[in-house]
mmCIF file of C-alpha atoms and ligand atoms in Angstrom:
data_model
loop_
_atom_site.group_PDB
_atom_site.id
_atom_site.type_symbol
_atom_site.label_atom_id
_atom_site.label_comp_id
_atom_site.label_asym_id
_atom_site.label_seq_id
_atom_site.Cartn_x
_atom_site.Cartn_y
_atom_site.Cartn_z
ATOM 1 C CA UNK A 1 10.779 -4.402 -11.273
ATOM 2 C CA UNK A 2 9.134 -7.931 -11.046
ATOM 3 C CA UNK A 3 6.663 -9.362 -9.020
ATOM 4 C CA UNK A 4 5.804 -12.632 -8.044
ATOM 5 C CA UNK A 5 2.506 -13.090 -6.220
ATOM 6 C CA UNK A 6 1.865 -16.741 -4.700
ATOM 7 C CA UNK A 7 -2.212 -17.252 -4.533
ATOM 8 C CA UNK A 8 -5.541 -19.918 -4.833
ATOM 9 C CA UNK A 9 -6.993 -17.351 -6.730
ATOM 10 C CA UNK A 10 -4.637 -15.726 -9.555
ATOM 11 C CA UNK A 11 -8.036 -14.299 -11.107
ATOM 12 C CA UNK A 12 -8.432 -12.134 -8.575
ATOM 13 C CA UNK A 13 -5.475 -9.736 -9.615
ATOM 14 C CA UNK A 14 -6.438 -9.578 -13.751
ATOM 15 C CA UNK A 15 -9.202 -6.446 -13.337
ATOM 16 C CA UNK A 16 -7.335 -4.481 -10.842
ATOM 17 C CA UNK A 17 -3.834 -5.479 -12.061
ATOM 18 C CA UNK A 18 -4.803 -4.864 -15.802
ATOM 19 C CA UNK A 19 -6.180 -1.461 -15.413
ATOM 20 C CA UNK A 20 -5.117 2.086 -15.617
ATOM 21 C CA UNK A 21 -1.944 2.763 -14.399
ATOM 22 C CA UNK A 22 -0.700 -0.735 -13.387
ATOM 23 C CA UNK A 23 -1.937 -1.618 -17.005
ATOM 24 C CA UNK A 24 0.868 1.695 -18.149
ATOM 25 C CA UNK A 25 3.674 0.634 -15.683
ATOM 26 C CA UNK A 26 3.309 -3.216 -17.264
ATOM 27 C CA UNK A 27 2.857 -1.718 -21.345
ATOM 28 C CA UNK A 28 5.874 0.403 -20.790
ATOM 29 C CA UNK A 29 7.913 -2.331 -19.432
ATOM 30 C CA UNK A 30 8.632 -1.209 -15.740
ATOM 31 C CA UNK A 31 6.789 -3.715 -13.861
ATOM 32 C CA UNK A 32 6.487 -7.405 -14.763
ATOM 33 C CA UNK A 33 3.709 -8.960 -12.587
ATOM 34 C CA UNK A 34 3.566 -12.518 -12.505
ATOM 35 C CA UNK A 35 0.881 -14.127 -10.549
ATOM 36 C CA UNK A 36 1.534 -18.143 -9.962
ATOM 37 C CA UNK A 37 -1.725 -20.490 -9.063
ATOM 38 C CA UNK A 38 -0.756 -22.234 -5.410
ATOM 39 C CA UNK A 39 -1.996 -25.366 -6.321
ATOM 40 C CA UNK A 40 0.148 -25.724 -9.447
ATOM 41 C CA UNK A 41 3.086 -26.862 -6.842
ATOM 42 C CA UNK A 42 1.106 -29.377 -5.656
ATOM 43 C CA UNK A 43 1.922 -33.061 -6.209
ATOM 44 C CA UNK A 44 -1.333 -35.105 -5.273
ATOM 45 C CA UNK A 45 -3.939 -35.735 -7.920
ATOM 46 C CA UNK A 46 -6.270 -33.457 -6.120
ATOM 47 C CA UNK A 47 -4.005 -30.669 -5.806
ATOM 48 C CA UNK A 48 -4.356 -30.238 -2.223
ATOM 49 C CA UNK A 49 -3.181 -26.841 -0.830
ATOM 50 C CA UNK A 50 -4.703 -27.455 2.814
ATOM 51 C CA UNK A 51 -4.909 -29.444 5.414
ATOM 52 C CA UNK A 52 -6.477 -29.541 9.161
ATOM 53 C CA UNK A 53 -5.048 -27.853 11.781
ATOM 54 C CA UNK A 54 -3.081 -29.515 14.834
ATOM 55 C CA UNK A 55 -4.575 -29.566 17.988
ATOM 56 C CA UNK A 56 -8.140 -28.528 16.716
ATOM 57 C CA UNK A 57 -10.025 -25.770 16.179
ATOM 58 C CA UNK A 58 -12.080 -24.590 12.812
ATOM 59 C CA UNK A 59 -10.696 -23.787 9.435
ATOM 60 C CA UNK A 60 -7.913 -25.048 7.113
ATOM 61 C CA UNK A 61 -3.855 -24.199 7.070
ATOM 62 C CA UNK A 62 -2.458 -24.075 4.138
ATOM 63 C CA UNK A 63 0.596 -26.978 3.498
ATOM 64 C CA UNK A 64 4.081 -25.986 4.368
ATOM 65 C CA UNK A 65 5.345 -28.457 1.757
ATOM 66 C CA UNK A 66 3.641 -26.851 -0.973
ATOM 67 C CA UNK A 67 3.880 -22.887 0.117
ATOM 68 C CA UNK A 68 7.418 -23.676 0.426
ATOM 69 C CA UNK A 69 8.077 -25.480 -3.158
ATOM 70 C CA UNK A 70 6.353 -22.383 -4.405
ATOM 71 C CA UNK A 71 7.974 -19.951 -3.235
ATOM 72 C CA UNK A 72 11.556 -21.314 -3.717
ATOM 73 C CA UNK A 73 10.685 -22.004 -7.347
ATOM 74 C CA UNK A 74 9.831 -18.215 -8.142
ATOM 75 C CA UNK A 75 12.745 -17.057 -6.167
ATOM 76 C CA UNK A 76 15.032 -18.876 -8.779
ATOM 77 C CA UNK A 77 17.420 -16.652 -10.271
ATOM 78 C CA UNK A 78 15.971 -13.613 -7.647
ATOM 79 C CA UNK A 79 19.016 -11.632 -5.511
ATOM 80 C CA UNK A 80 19.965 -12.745 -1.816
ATOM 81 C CA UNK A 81 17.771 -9.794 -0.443
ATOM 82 C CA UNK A 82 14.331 -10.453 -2.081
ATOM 83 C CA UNK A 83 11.926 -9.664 -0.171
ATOM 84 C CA UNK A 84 9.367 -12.128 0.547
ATOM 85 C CA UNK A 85 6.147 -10.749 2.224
ATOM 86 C CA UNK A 86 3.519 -12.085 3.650
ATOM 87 C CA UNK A 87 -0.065 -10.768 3.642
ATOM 88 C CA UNK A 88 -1.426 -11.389 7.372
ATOM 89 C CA UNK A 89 -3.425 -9.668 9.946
ATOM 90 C CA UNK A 90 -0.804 -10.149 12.158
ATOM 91 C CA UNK A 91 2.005 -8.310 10.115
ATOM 92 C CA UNK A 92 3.349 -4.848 10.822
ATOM 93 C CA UNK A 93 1.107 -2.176 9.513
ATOM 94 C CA UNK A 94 1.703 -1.489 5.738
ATOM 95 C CA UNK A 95 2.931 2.447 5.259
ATOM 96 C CA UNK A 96 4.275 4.877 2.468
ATOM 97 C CA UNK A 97 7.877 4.239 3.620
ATOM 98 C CA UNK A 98 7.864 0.809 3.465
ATOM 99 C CA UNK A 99 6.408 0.856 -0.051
ATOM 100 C CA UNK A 100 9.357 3.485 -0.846
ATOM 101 C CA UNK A 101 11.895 0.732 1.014
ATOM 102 C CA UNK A 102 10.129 -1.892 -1.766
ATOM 103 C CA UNK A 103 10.483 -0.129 -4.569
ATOM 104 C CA UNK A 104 14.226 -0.429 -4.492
ATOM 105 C CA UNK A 105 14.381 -4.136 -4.616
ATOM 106 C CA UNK A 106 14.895 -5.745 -8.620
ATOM 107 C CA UNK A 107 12.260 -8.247 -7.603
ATOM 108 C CA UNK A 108 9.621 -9.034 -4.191
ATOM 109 C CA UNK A 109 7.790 -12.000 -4.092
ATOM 110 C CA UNK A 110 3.868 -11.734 -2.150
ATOM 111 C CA UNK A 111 2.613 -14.666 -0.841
ATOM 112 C CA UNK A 112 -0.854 -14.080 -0.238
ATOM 113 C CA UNK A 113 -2.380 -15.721 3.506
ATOM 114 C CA UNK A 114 -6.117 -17.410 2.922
ATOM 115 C CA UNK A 115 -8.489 -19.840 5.192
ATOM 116 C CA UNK A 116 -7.092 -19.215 8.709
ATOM 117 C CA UNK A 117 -3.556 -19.419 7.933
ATOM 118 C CA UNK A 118 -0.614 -20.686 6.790
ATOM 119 C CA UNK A 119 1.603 -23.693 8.507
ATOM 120 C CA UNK A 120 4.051 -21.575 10.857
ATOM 121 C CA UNK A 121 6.933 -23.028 9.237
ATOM 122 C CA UNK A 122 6.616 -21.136 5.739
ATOM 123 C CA UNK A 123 7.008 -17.815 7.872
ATOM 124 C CA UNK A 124 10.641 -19.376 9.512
ATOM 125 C CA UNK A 125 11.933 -20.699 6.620
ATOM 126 C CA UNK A 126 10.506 -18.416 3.588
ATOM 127 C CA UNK A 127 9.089 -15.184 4.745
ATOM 128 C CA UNK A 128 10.941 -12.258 5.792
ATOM 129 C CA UNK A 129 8.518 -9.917 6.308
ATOM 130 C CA UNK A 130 4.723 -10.234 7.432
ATOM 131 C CA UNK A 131 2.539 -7.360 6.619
ATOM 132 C CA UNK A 132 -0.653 -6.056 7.354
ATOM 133 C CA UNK A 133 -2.608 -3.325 5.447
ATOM 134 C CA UNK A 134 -4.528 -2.366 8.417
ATOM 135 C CA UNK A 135 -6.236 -3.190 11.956
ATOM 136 C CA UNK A 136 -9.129 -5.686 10.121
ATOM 137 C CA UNK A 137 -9.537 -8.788 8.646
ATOM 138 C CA UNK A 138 -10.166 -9.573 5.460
ATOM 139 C CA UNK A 139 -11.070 -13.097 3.786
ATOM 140 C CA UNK A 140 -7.864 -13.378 2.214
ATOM 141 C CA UNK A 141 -4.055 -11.528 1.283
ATOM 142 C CA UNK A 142 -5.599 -11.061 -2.032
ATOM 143 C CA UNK A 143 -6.751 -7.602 -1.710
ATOM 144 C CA UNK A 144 -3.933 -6.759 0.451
ATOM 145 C CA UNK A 145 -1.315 -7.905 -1.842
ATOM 146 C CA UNK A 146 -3.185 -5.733 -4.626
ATOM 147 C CA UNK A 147 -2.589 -2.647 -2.424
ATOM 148 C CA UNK A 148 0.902 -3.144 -1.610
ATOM 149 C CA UNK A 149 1.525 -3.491 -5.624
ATOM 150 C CA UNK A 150 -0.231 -0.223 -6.132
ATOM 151 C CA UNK A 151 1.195 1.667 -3.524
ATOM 152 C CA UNK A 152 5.111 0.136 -4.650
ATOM 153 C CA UNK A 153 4.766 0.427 -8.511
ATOM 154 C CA UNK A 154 3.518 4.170 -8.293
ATOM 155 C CA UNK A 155 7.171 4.617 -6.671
ATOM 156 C CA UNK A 156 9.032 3.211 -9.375
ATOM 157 C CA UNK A 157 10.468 6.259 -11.592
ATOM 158 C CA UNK A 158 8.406 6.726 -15.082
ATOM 159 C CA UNK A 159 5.247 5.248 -13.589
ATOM 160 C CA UNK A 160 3.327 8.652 -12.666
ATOM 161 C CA UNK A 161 4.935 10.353 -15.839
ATOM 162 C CA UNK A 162 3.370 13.808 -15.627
ATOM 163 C CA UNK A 163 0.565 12.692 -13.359
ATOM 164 C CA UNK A 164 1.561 13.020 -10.349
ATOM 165 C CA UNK A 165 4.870 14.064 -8.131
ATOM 166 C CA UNK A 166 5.454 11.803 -5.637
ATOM 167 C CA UNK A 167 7.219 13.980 -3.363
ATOM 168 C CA UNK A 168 4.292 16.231 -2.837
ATOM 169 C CA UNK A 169 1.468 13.632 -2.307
ATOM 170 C CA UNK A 170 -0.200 12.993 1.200
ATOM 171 C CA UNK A 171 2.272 10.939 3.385
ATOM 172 C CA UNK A 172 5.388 11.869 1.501
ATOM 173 C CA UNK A 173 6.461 14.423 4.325
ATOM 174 C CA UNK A 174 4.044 12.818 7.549
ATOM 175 C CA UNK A 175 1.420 15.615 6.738
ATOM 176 C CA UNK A 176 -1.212 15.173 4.326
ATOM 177 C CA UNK A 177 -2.316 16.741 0.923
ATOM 178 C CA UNK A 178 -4.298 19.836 0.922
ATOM 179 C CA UNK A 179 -7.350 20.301 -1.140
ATOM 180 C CA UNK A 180 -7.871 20.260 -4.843
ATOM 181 C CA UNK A 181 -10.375 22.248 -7.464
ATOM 182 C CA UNK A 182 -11.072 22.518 -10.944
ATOM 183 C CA UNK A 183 -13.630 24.577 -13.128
ATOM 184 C CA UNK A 184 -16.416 26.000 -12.970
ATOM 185 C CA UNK A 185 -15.085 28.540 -10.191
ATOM 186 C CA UNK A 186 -18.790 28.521 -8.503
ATOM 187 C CA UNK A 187 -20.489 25.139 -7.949
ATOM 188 C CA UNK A 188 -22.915 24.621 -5.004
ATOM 189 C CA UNK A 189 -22.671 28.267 -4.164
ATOM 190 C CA UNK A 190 -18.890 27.557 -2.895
ATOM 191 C CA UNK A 191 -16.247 29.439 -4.866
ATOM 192 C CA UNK A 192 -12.561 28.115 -5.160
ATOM 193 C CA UNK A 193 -10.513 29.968 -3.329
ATOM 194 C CA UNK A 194 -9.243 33.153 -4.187
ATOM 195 C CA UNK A 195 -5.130 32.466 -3.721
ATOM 196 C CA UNK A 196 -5.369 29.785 -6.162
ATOM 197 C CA UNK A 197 -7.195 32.157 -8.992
ATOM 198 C CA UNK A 198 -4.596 34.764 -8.568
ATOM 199 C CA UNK A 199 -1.647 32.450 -9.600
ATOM 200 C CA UNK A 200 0.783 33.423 -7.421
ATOM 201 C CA UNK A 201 2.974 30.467 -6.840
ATOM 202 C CA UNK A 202 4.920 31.046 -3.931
ATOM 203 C CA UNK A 203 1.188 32.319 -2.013
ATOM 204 C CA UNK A 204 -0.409 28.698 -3.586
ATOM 205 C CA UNK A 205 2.498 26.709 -2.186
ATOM 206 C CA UNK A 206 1.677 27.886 1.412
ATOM 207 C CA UNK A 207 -1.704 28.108 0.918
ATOM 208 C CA UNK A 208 -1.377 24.487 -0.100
ATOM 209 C CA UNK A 209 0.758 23.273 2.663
ATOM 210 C CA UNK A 210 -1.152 24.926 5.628
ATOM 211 C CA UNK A 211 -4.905 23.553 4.327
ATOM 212 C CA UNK A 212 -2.515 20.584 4.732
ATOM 213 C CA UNK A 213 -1.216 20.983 7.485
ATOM 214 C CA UNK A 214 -5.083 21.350 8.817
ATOM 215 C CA UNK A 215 -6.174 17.843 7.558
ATOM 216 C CA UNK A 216 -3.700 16.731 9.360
ATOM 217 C CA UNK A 217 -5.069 18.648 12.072
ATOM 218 C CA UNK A 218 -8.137 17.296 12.181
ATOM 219 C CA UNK A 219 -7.883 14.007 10.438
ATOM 220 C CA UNK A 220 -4.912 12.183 11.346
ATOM 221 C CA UNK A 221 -3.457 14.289 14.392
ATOM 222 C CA UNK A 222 -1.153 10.619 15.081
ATOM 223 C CA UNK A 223 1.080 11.625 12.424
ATOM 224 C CA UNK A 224 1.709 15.204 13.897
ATOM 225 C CA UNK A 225 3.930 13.217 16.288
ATOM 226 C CA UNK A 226 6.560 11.577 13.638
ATOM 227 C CA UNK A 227 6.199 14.741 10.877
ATOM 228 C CA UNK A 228 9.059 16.970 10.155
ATOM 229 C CA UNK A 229 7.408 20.453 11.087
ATOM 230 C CA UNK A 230 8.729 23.834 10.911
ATOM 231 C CA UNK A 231 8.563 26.496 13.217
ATOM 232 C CA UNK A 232 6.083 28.161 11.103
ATOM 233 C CA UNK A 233 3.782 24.652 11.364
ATOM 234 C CA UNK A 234 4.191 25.008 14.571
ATOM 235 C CA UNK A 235 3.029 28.328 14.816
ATOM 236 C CA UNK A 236 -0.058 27.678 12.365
ATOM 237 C CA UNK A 237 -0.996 24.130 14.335
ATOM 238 C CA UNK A 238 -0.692 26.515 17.970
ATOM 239 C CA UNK A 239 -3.411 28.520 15.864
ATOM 240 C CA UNK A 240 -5.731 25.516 14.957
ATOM 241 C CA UNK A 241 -5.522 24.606 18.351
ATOM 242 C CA UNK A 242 -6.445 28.154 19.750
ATOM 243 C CA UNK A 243 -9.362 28.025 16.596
ATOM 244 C CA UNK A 244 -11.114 24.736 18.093
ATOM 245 C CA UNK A 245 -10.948 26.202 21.391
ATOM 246 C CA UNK A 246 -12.622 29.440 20.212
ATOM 247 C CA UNK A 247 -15.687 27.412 19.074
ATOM 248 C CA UNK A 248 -15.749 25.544 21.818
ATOM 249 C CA UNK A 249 -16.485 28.276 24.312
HETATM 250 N N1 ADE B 301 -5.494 -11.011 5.381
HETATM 251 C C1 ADE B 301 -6.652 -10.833 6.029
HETATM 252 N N2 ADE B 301 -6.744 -9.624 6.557
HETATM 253 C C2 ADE B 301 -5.592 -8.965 6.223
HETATM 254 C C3 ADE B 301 -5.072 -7.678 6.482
HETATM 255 N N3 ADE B 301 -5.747 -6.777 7.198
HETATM 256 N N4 ADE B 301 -3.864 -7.367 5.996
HETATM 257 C C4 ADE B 301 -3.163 -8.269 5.290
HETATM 258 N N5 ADE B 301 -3.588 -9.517 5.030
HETATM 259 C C5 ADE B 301 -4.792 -9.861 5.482
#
């Protein structure tokens, strides 16, 4: 897969971007990141990228002329259907399946937002799709555009290898990922649990998916709404619920 990111500050993305596993998904080929400088498409001998806003009010917008040149220059050669995102606080709210829906295009271009925003015009004639990675803002689509890599590239097949399944993970199913332990089998006075020392799978499996299920519970109780539960979840979150209410008498 290739990526084009459009930024002022390419620098930004060589620690992150060059490190652990998006350093193994770029070594063994499957992702080819390329991060363009913004001002490179200008054409004044200051390399303007901004300019005042109409009708007042503080900060800079960045030029339609140039966002535009840049972006149609690093689609050249890309399929019909690339997706070209981006990074706002006004977007829809970044989530695992749209970072699934990513991972099947060939190539997606980011064009990361900065100052207080972008000339509407990019978003009608370049963009088609604005995305947010969550209700806050940040000082740039830098950051943003970092996540959205990670979260794509880890879908691409032979990125993960043996590390991780992605089927199982937190957000794969709408419920999230139980707890995890390793050795010693004591620390802090707190032993691991005694269904994952006896080894029997089937038991660890829904062990694993009810301490899951419980998260959910009490973390992120939203997503109980869209997940795909069973009648046994349904019967195990009826029995959280009659739990909470037991300590609260
Ligand atoms: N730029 C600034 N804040 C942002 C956010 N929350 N998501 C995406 N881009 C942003």
């Amino acid at each position: 897969m290739r990526i084009d990111v459009v930024t002022l500050f390419p620098e930004m993305f060589e620690g992150p971007m060059g490190e652990s596993m998006m350093y193994k998904a770029r070594d063994r080929g499957l992702l080819d990141l390329r991060v363009h400088q913004l001002r490179d498409y200008t054409t004044d001998k200051h390399r303007t990228a901004d300019d005042i806003p109409y009708g007042g009010g503080g900060g800079m917008i960045l030029k339609p002329d140039v966002v535009v040149r840049a972006v149609e220059s690093v689609l050249e050669g890309a399929p019909p259907d690339t997706p070209v995102l981006l990074t706002t606080p006004q977007g829809r709210v970044f989530s695992h399946p749209i970072a699934i829906e990513l991972a099947q295009h060939e190539r997606v271009v980011i064009l990361c937002g900065h100052y207080e925003g972008i000339d509407d015009r990019v978003r009608e004639l370049v963009v088609t799709d604005e995305i947010s990675i969550g209700d806050y803002v940040l000082t740039g689509g830098e950051l943003p555009a970092m996540v959205i890599i990670d979260a794509v590239v880890r879908q691409i097949p032979g990125v993960l290898g043996a590390e991780g399944a992605v089927d199982k993970e937190s957000h794969a199913d709408g419920v999230l990922e139980g707890p995890h332990y390793t050795r010693p089998v004591v620390f802090g006075g707190l032993e691991v649990p005694a269904v994952l020392q006896a080894g029997n799978h089937a038991g660890i499996e829904r062990w694993r998916h009810e301490q899951g299920l419980r998260k959910t519970w009490r973390n992120r109780p939203d997503l109980l709404l869209t997940a795909q539960l069973s009648e046994s979840d349904k019967y195990l979150l009826a029995k959280f619920a009659d739990e909470d209410a037991a300590r609260h008498e």
